[in-house]
PDB file of C-alpha atoms in Angstrom:
ATOM      1  CA  MET H  17     112.272  79.382 137.393  1.00  0.00           C
ATOM      2  CA  LEU H  18     112.172  83.016 136.238  1.00  0.00           C
ATOM      3  CA  ARG H  19     115.494  82.615 134.421  1.00  0.00           C
ATOM      4  CA  LEU H  20     114.210  79.468 132.763  1.00  0.00           C
ATOM      5  CA  LEU H  21     111.082  81.255 131.554  1.00  0.00           C
ATOM      6  CA  ILE H  22     113.070  84.207 130.209  1.00  0.00           C
ATOM      7  CA  GLY H  23     115.561  81.900 128.502  1.00  0.00           C
ATOM      8  CA  THR H  24     112.763  79.877 126.923  1.00  0.00           C
ATOM      9  CA  GLY H  25     111.045  83.066 125.782  1.00  0.00           C
ATOM     10  CA  ALA H  26     114.233  84.387 124.180  1.00  0.00           C
ATOM     11  CA  LEU H  27     114.680  81.099 122.337  1.00  0.00           C
ATOM     12  CA  LEU H  28     111.125  81.251 121.014  1.00  0.00           C
ATOM     13  CA  MET H  29     111.671  84.857 119.949  1.00  0.00           C
ATOM     14  CA  ALA H  30     114.821  83.893 118.065  1.00  0.00           C
ATOM     15  CA  VAL H  31     112.955  81.080 116.320  1.00  0.00           C
ATOM     16  CA  GLY H  32     109.967  83.289 115.563  1.00  0.00           C
ATOM     17  CA  PHE H  33     111.959  86.184 114.164  1.00  0.00           C
ATOM     18  CA  GLY H  34     114.700  83.947 112.785  1.00  0.00           C
ATOM     19  CA  ALA H  35     112.872  83.320 109.525  1.00  0.00           C
ATOM     20  CA  ALA H  36     113.330  86.964 108.626  1.00  0.00           C
ATOM     21  CA  GLY H  37     117.000  86.767 109.553  1.00  0.00           C
ATOM     22  CA  TRP H  38     117.540  83.638 107.448  1.00  0.00           C
ATOM     23  CA  GLN H  39     115.812  85.247 104.472  1.00  0.00           C
ATOM     24  CA  TYR H  40     118.109  88.247 104.904  1.00  0.00           C
ATOM     25  CA  TRP H  41     121.281  86.133 104.864  1.00  0.00           C
ATOM     26  CA  GLN H  42     120.019  84.201 101.860  1.00  0.00           C
ATOM     27  CA  SER H  43     119.293  87.434  99.974  1.00  0.00           C
ATOM     28  CA  ARG H  44     122.547  89.251 100.812  1.00  0.00           C
ATOM     29  CA  PRO H  45     124.195  90.642  97.671  1.00  0.00           C
ATOM     30  CA  THR H  46     127.052  88.688  96.169  1.00  0.00           C
ATOM     31  CA  MET H  47     130.144  90.728  95.437  1.00  0.00           C
ATOM     32  CA  GLU H  48     133.205  89.778  93.465  1.00  0.00           C
ATOM     33  CA  PRO H  49     136.317  89.900  95.691  1.00  0.00           C
ATOM     34  CA  VAL H  50     139.239  91.963  94.468  1.00  0.00           C
ATOM     35  CA  ALA H  51     141.462  88.881  94.226  1.00  0.00           C
ATOM     36  CA  THR H  52     138.886  87.069  92.086  1.00  0.00           C
ATOM     37  CA  ALA H  53     138.562  90.066  89.799  1.00  0.00           C
ATOM     38  CA  ALA H  54     142.328  90.240  89.378  1.00  0.00           C
ATOM     39  CA  ALA H  55     142.550  86.518  88.633  1.00  0.00           C
ATOM     40  CA  ALA H  56     139.782  86.783  86.058  1.00  0.00           C
ATOM     41  CA  THR H  57     141.645  89.600  84.337  1.00  0.00           C
ATOM     42  CA  ALA H  58     144.889  87.613  84.276  1.00  0.00           C
ATOM     43  CA  ASN H  59     143.169  84.599  82.690  1.00  0.00           C
ATOM     44  CA  ALA H  60     141.199  86.605  80.114  1.00  0.00           C
ATOM     45  CA  PRO H  61     142.379  86.932  76.496  1.00  0.00           C
ATOM     46  CA  ALA H  62     144.601  89.941  75.827  1.00  0.00           C
ATOM     47  CA  ALA H  63     142.084  91.577  73.484  1.00  0.00           C
ATOM     48  CA  LYS H  64     139.341  91.440  76.105  1.00  0.00           C
ATOM     49  CA  ALA H  65     141.648  92.763  78.835  1.00  0.00           C
ATOM     50  CA  ALA H  66     142.467  95.782  76.685  1.00  0.00           C
ATOM     51  CA  THR H  67     138.790  96.744  76.503  1.00  0.00           C
ATOM     52  CA  ARG H  68     138.155  96.095  80.200  1.00  0.00           C
ATOM     53  CA  GLN H  69     140.855  98.104  81.923  1.00  0.00           C
ATOM     54  CA  ARG H  70     141.035  97.460  85.659  1.00  0.00           C
ATOM     55  CA  TRP H  71     143.539 100.121  86.686  1.00  0.00           C
ATOM     56  CA  LEU H  72     143.446 103.903  86.982  1.00  0.00           C
ATOM     57  CA  ILE H  73     146.089 106.583  87.458  1.00  0.00           C
ATOM     58  CA  SER H  74     146.134 109.267  90.144  1.00  0.00           C
ATOM     59  CA  PRO H  75     146.938 112.930  89.336  1.00  0.00           C
ATOM     60  CA  SER H  76     150.419 112.351  90.805  1.00  0.00           C
ATOM     61  CA  GLY H  77     151.080 109.447  88.436  1.00  0.00           C
ATOM     62  CA  GLY H  78     150.645 106.559  90.881  1.00  0.00           C
ATOM     63  CA  LEU H  79     148.193 103.702  90.612  1.00  0.00           C
ATOM     64  CA  ILE H  80     144.817 104.095  92.311  1.00  0.00           C
ATOM     65  CA  ALA H  81     144.041 101.535  95.043  1.00  0.00           C
ATOM     66  CA  GLN H  82     142.103  98.585  93.643  1.00  0.00           C
ATOM     67  CA  ASP H  83     139.136  99.137  96.000  1.00  0.00           C
ATOM     68  CA  ASP H  84     138.726 102.649  94.602  1.00  0.00           C
ATOM     69  CA  VAL H  85     139.130 101.412  91.027  1.00  0.00           C
ATOM     70  CA  LEU H  86     136.326  98.892  91.486  1.00  0.00           C
ATOM     71  CA  ALA H  87     134.146 101.406  93.337  1.00  0.00           C
ATOM     72  CA  TYR H  88     134.401 103.742  90.355  1.00  0.00           C
ATOM     73  CA  LEU H  89     134.502 101.385  87.364  1.00  0.00           C
ATOM     74  CA  ALA H  90     132.607  98.202  88.293  1.00  0.00           C
ATOM     75  CA  GLN H  91     129.014  99.311  87.763  1.00  0.00           C
ATOM     76  CA  ASP H  92     127.787  95.933  86.493  1.00  0.00           C
ATOM     77  CA  ARG H  93     127.746  94.441  90.004  1.00  0.00           C
ATOM     78  CA  PHE H  94     127.958  95.276  93.706  1.00  0.00           C
ATOM     79  CA  VAL H  95     131.456  95.788  95.126  1.00  0.00           C
ATOM     80  CA  GLU H  96     132.663  96.149  98.717  1.00  0.00           C
ATOM     81  CA  GLY H  97     134.174  99.589  98.161  1.00  0.00           C
ATOM     82  CA  ARG H  98     131.032 101.354  96.875  1.00  0.00           C
ATOM     83  CA  THR H  99     128.783 101.748  99.898  1.00  0.00           C
ATOM     84  CA  VAL H 100     126.320 103.948 101.729  1.00  0.00           C
ATOM     85  CA  GLN H 101     127.027 103.945 105.476  1.00  0.00           C
ATOM     86  CA  ILE H 102     123.978 105.052 107.482  1.00  0.00           C
ATOM     87  CA  ARG H 103     123.476 105.460 111.216  1.00  0.00           C
ATOM     88  CA  LEU H 104     119.914 106.346 112.134  1.00  0.00           C
ATOM     89  CA  GLN H 105     117.237 106.174 114.774  1.00  0.00           C
ATOM     90  CA  ALA H 106     114.162 104.132 113.847  1.00  0.00           C
ATOM     91  CA  ASP H 107     110.896 103.089 115.476  1.00  0.00           C
ATOM     92  CA  LEU H 108     110.807  99.466 116.578  1.00  0.00           C
ATOM     93  CA  SER H 109     107.251  99.235 115.259  1.00  0.00           C
ATOM     94  CA  ASP H 110     108.699  99.644 111.751  1.00  0.00           C
ATOM     95  CA  LEU H 111     110.298  96.215 112.174  1.00  0.00           C
ATOM     96  CA  LEU H 112     106.995  94.397 112.568  1.00  0.00           C
ATOM     97  CA  ALA H 113     105.086  92.497 109.915  1.00  0.00           C
ATOM     98  CA  GLU H 114     101.404  93.205 109.425  1.00  0.00           C
ATOM     99  CA  GLY H 115      99.398  91.998 112.420  1.00  0.00           C
ATOM    100  CA  GLU H 116     102.431  91.668 114.727  1.00  0.00           C
ATOM    101  CA  LYS H 117     102.815  93.485 118.041  1.00  0.00           C
ATOM    102  CA  LEU H 118     105.932  94.523 119.913  1.00  0.00           C
ATOM    103  CA  PRO H 119     107.111  91.853 122.370  1.00  0.00           C
ATOM    104  CA  GLY H 120     107.923  92.427 126.022  1.00  0.00           C
ATOM    105  CA  VAL H 121     110.738  94.775 126.997  1.00  0.00           C
ATOM    106  CA  GLU H 122     113.168  91.917 127.620  1.00  0.00           C
ATOM    107  CA  TYR H 123     112.795  90.753 124.002  1.00  0.00           C
ATOM    108  CA  LEU H 124     113.088  94.104 122.188  1.00  0.00           C
ATOM    109  CA  GLN H 125     116.845  93.686 121.678  1.00  0.00           C
ATOM    110  CA  VAL H 126     116.266  90.295 120.026  1.00  0.00           C
ATOM    111  CA  LEU H 127     113.669  91.815 117.726  1.00  0.00           C
ATOM    112  CA  ALA H 128     115.930  94.741 116.777  1.00  0.00           C
ATOM    113  CA  ASP H 129     118.912  92.463 116.115  1.00  0.00           C
ATOM    114  CA  ILE H 130     117.062  90.085 113.812  1.00  0.00           C
ATOM    115  CA  ARG H 131     114.870  92.577 111.980  1.00  0.00           C
ATOM    116  CA  ALA H 132     117.524  95.304 111.497  1.00  0.00           C
ATOM    117  CA  PRO H 133     117.760  94.696 107.701  1.00  0.00           C
ATOM    118  CA  ARG H 134     114.168  95.903 107.320  1.00  0.00           C
ATOM    119  CA  VAL H 135     115.287  99.404 108.262  1.00  0.00           C
ATOM    120  CA  GLY H 136     117.539  99.520 105.215  1.00  0.00           C
ATOM    121  CA  GLU H 137     115.036  98.199 102.687  1.00  0.00           C
ATOM    122  CA  GLY H 138     113.125 101.479 102.504  1.00  0.00           C
ATOM    123  CA  LEU H 139     116.363 103.414 102.088  1.00  0.00           C
ATOM    124  CA  CYS H 140     117.340 101.226  99.142  1.00  0.00           C
ATOM    125  CA  ALA H 141     114.055 102.276  97.546  1.00  0.00           C
ATOM    126  CA  VAL H 142     115.196 105.907  97.904  1.00  0.00           C
ATOM    127  CA  MET H 143     118.481 105.004  96.205  1.00  0.00           C
ATOM    128  CA  ARG H 144     116.675 103.401  93.255  1.00  0.00           C
ATOM    129  CA  GLN H 145     114.445 106.436  92.837  1.00  0.00           C
ATOM    130  CA  SER H 146     117.531 108.599  92.422  1.00  0.00           C
ATOM    131  CA  LEU H 147     120.840 107.472  90.945  1.00  0.00           C
ATOM    132  CA  ALA H 148     121.053 103.727  91.630  1.00  0.00           C
ATOM    133  CA  ALA H 149     120.087 101.028  89.153  1.00  0.00           C
ATOM    134  CA  ASP H 150     120.076  98.561  92.034  1.00  0.00           C
ATOM    135  CA  CYS H 151     120.676  98.573  95.784  1.00  0.00           C
ATOM    136  CA  ALA H 152     120.860  95.977  98.558  1.00  0.00           C
ATOM    137  CA  VAL H 153     121.337  95.859 102.326  1.00  0.00           C
ATOM    138  CA  ASN H 154     124.792  94.379 102.840  1.00  0.00           C
ATOM    139  CA  ARG H 155     125.036  94.730 106.627  1.00  0.00           C
ATOM    140  CA  ALA H 156     122.566  95.809 109.301  1.00  0.00           C
ATOM    141  CA  ARG H 157     122.748  95.766 113.087  1.00  0.00           C
ATOM    142  CA  VAL H 158     121.287  97.526 116.074  1.00  0.00           C
ATOM    143  CA  VAL H 159     123.740  99.696 118.014  1.00  0.00           C
ATOM    144  CA  LYS H 160     124.542  98.118 121.373  1.00  0.00           C
ATOM    145  CA  ASP H 161     122.447  99.397 124.315  1.00  0.00           C
ATOM    146  CA  SER H 162     120.516 101.786 122.051  1.00  0.00           C
ATOM    147  CA  VAL H 163     117.080 100.140 122.417  1.00  0.00           C
ATOM    148  CA  ASP H 164     114.817 102.560 124.320  1.00  0.00           C
ATOM    149  CA  PRO H 165     111.613 100.879 125.562  1.00  0.00           C
ATOM    150  CA  ALA H 166     110.176 104.229 126.681  1.00  0.00           C
ATOM    151  CA  THR H 167     110.223 105.738 123.182  1.00  0.00           C
ATOM    152  CA  GLY H 168     110.066 102.457 121.270  1.00  0.00           C
ATOM    153  CA  THR H 169     113.154 103.357 119.238  1.00  0.00           C
ATOM    154  CA  ALA H 170     116.704 102.144 118.637  1.00  0.00           C
ATOM    155  CA  LEU H 171     119.813 103.204 116.732  1.00  0.00           C
ATOM    156  CA  PHE H 172     120.798 101.144 113.706  1.00  0.00           C
ATOM    157  CA  GLN H 173     124.015 100.932 111.704  1.00  0.00           C
ATOM    158  CA  LEU H 174     123.442 100.043 108.054  1.00  0.00           C
ATOM    159  CA  GLU H 175     125.608  99.438 105.018  1.00  0.00           C
ATOM    160  CA  LEU H 176     124.003  99.552 101.597  1.00  0.00           C
ATOM    161  CA  VAL H 177     125.720  98.592  98.361  1.00  0.00           C
ATOM    162  CA  PHE H 178     124.611  99.942  95.006  1.00  0.00           C
ATOM    163  CA  ARG H 179     125.431 100.225  91.339  1.00  0.00           C
ATOM    164  CA  MET H 180     124.817 103.209  89.118  1.00  0.00           C
ATOM    165  CA  GLN H 181     122.231 103.591  86.393  1.00  0.00           C
ATOM    166  CA  ASP H 182     123.562 103.425  82.853  1.00  0.00           C
ATOM    167  CA  GLY H 183     124.381 106.942  81.719  1.00  0.00           C
ATOM    168  CA  THR H 184     124.498 108.473  78.272  1.00  0.00           C
ATOM    169  CA  GLU H 185     128.111 109.612  78.653  1.00  0.00           C
ATOM    170  CA  GLU H 186     130.621 107.263  77.036  1.00  0.00           C
ATOM    171  CA  THR H 187     133.659 106.080  78.969  1.00  0.00           C
ATOM    172  CA  PRO H 188     136.768 107.817  77.586  1.00  0.00           C
ATOM    173  CA  ASP H 189     140.181 106.208  77.134  1.00  0.00           C
ATOM    174  CA  LEU H 190     141.029 105.381  80.757  1.00  0.00           C
ATOM    175  CA  ALA H 191     144.772 105.209  80.077  1.00  0.00           C
ATOM    176  CA  ALA H 192     144.693 108.845  78.942  1.00  0.00           C
ATOM    177  CA  HIS H 193     142.911 110.120  82.054  1.00  0.00           C
ATOM    178  CA  VAL H 194     143.451 110.376  85.800  1.00  0.00           C
ATOM    179  CA  LEU H 195     140.900 109.706  88.518  1.00  0.00           C
ATOM    180  CA  ARG H 196     140.215 112.634  90.814  1.00  0.00           C
ATOM    181  CA  THR H 197     138.115 112.413  93.963  1.00  0.00           C
ATOM    182  CA  ARG H 198     136.479 114.905  96.297  1.00  0.00           C
ATOM    183  CA  VAL H 199     134.545 114.645  99.553  1.00  0.00           C
ATOM    184  CA  ALA H 200     131.505 116.919  99.779  1.00  0.00           C
ATOM    185  CA  ALA H 201     130.106 117.532 103.281  1.00  0.00           C
ATOM    186  CA  LEU H 202     126.472 118.335 104.059  1.00  0.00           C
ATOM    187  CA  THR H 203     125.478 119.574 107.533  1.00  0.00           C
ATOM    188  CA  PRO H 204     122.009 121.197 107.521  1.00  0.00           C
ATOM    189  CA  ASP H 205     120.498 122.681 110.668  1.00  0.00           C
ATOM    190  CA  PRO H 206     118.281 120.497 112.896  1.00  0.00           C
ATOM    191  CA  GLY H 207     114.733 120.431 111.576  1.00  0.00           C
ATOM    192  CA  ALA H 208     115.729 121.852 108.193  1.00  0.00           C
ATOM    193  CA  ALA H 209     113.150 121.355 105.462  1.00  0.00           C
ATOM    194  CA  GLY H 210     113.611 118.084 103.602  1.00  0.00           C
ATOM    195  CA  PHE H 211     115.298 116.277 106.496  1.00  0.00           C
ATOM    196  CA  ALA H 212     112.298 115.237 108.586  1.00  0.00           C
ATOM    197  CA  SER H 213     113.004 111.533 108.080  1.00  0.00           C
ATOM    198  CA  ALA H 214     115.990 109.340 107.291  1.00  0.00           C
ATOM    199  CA  GLY H 215     114.594 108.695 103.812  1.00  0.00           C
ATOM    200  CA  ALA H 216     114.163 112.414 103.140  1.00  0.00           C
ATOM    201  CA  ALA H 217     117.670 113.091 104.444  1.00  0.00           C
ATOM    202  CA  LEU H 218     119.131 110.424 102.162  1.00  0.00           C
ATOM    203  CA  ALA H 219     117.242 111.883  99.188  1.00  0.00           C
ATOM    204  CA  ALA H 220     118.698 115.307 100.027  1.00  0.00           C
ATOM    205  CA  VAL H 221     122.200 113.824 100.240  1.00  0.00           C
ATOM    206  CA  LEU H 222     121.758 112.191  96.830  1.00  0.00           C
ATOM    207  CA  ALA H 223     120.565 115.494  95.361  1.00  0.00           C
ATOM    208  CA  ALA H 224     123.596 117.253  96.863  1.00  0.00           C
ATOM    209  CA  THR H 225     125.829 114.545  95.388  1.00  0.00           C
ATOM    210  CA  THR H 226     124.356 115.130  91.940  1.00  0.00           C
ATOM    211  CA  ALA H 227     124.927 118.868  92.374  1.00  0.00           C
ATOM    212  CA  ALA H 228     128.552 118.263  93.418  1.00  0.00           C
ATOM    213  CA  CYS H 229     129.093 116.251  90.241  1.00  0.00           C
ATOM    214  CA  ALA H 230     127.702 119.145  88.204  1.00  0.00           C
ATOM    215  CA  ALA H 231     130.289 121.649  89.522  1.00  0.00           C
ATOM    216  CA  GLU H 232     132.257 123.500  86.844  1.00  0.00           C
ATOM    217  CA  ASP H 233     135.624 122.099  87.914  1.00  0.00           C
ATOM    218  CA  VAL H 234     134.441 118.474  87.836  1.00  0.00           C
ATOM    219  CA  GLY H 235     135.459 116.532  84.740  1.00  0.00           C
ATOM    220  CA  LYS H 236     134.056 113.582  82.830  1.00  0.00           C
ATOM    221  CA  LEU H 237     131.949 110.691  84.084  1.00  0.00           C
ATOM    222  CA  CYS H 238     131.417 111.862  87.659  1.00  0.00           C
ATOM    223  CA  ARG H 239     130.108 109.130  89.961  1.00  0.00           C
ATOM    224  CA  PRO H 240     129.445 108.783  93.693  1.00  0.00           C
ATOM    225  CA  MET H 241     131.799 106.248  95.261  1.00  0.00           C
ATOM    226  CA  ARG H 242     130.883 106.339  98.951  1.00  0.00           C
ATOM    227  CA  LEU H 243     128.161 108.052 100.959  1.00  0.00           C
ATOM    228  CA  ARG H 244     127.734 108.476 104.699  1.00  0.00           C
ATOM    229  CA  LEU H 245     124.677 109.687 106.633  1.00  0.00           C
ATOM    230  CA  ASP H 246     124.056 110.147 110.364  1.00  0.00           C
ATOM    231  CA  TRP H 247     120.413 110.973 111.165  1.00  0.00           C
ATOM    232  CA  ALA H 248     118.217 111.234 114.260  1.00  0.00           C
ATOM    233  CA  PRO H 249     115.083 113.352 114.873  1.00  0.00           C
ATOM    234  CA  GLY H 250     115.826 116.880 116.056  1.00  0.00           C
ATOM    235  CA  LEU H 251     119.606 116.518 115.802  1.00  0.00           C
ATOM    236  CA  PRO H 252     122.013 117.950 113.217  1.00  0.00           C
ATOM    237  CA  VAL H 253     122.319 115.773 110.134  1.00  0.00           C
ATOM    238  CA  GLU H 254     125.866 114.826 109.205  1.00  0.00           C
ATOM    239  CA  ALA H 255     126.486 113.561 105.698  1.00  0.00           C
ATOM    240  CA  LYS H 256     129.428 113.134 103.351  1.00  0.00           C
ATOM    241  CA  ALA H 257     129.669 112.073  99.731  1.00  0.00           C
ATOM    242  CA  GLU H 258     132.865 110.999  97.989  1.00  0.00           C
ATOM    243  CA  ILE H 259     132.676 111.525  94.246  1.00  0.00           C
ATOM    244  CA  GLY H 260     135.125 110.560  91.515  1.00  0.00           C
ATOM    245  CA  TRP H 261     135.626 111.762  87.947  1.00  0.00           C
ATOM    246  CA  LEU H 262     138.093 111.608  85.072  1.00  0.00           C
ATOM    247  CA  ASP H 263     140.387 114.436  83.961  1.00  0.00           C
ATOM    248  CA  PRO H 264     142.884 114.397  81.076  1.00  0.00           C
ATOM    249  CA  LEU H 265     146.460 113.523  81.971  1.00  0.00           C
ATOM    250  CA  PRO H 266     148.261 116.543  83.471  1.00  0.00           C
ATOM    251  CA  ALA H 267     150.876 118.316  81.374  1.00  0.00           C
ATOM    252  CA  GLY H 268     154.092 116.316  81.230  1.00  0.00           C
ATOM    253  CA  MET H 269     152.374 113.008  82.005  1.00  0.00           C
ATOM    254  CA  PHE H 270     151.989 110.500  79.183  1.00  0.00           C
ATOM    255  CA  ALA H 271     149.486 107.722  78.621  1.00  0.00           C
ATOM    256  CA  ALA H 272     150.653 104.320  79.817  1.00  0.00           C
ATOM    257  CA  PRO H 273     151.262 101.704  77.105  1.00  0.00           C
ATOM    258  CA  PRO H 274     148.898  98.704  76.922  1.00  0.00           C
ATOM    259  CA  LEU H 275     149.647  96.082  79.570  1.00  0.00           C
ATOM    260  CA  THR H 276     150.338  93.084  77.300  1.00  0.00           C
ATOM    261  CA  PRO H 277     152.436  89.987  78.077  1.00  0.00           C
ATOM    262  CA  ALA H 278     156.066  90.112  76.990  1.00  0.00           C
ATOM    263  CA  SER H 279     156.837  88.158  73.827  1.00  0.00           C
ATOM    264  CA  GLY H 280     157.884  84.617  74.588  1.00  0.00           C
ATOM    265  CA  GLY H 281     156.855  85.052  78.239  1.00  0.00           C
TER     266      GLY H 281
END
């Protein structure tokens, strides 16, 4: 009988909280797959393809991986390669709607699983206040066995996708430049000012990313490509930011000719 009651309760919880989960899946950002992007380029007129270059060169002369190309260039939409990976501890009460109360201990995991996307919504607001024109929660889940009924907290793993705000700097001739990348690490001490919450820590990471792009040895059109943040109260914050920028072709390297179809082909 006890198992039946618990099973029935879990089902009701799933139904009750499921509306939020369904709304989340319905609102997930749509992203253009790499294969679709490549097909669209192949079918586009030659003149349009020349103005919408979809390849970049590395400093060694090789082609940059397509995921990195899209993460850097495709700022008109969300793409899989441009993400913010966040692992953080959050209060379960933050998952509740107005007027709701936390359920019994046996249902806290269900609540955390279904309402996990809510944890990321506030962090997207931080992104928009800084460098992002738009942001969305792409994936969100509670870390297995991390729900702590005693403290009313759990660990969550989030993935945000974003696109950059339109800048004033014009895009140079991509065929005459190489893409350089750098990973900047940020590891402040526990309790450091400005890191009291996950949102504050993310804001600090974004500020550090902007500062990294302003370094003297960084070239044109610097953009963040991937960010990572690991935050919990009273523990060291671990964060990394991968930035990319354009430098002129190195000495001895020449601009690639336009990629146009062969005559008669």
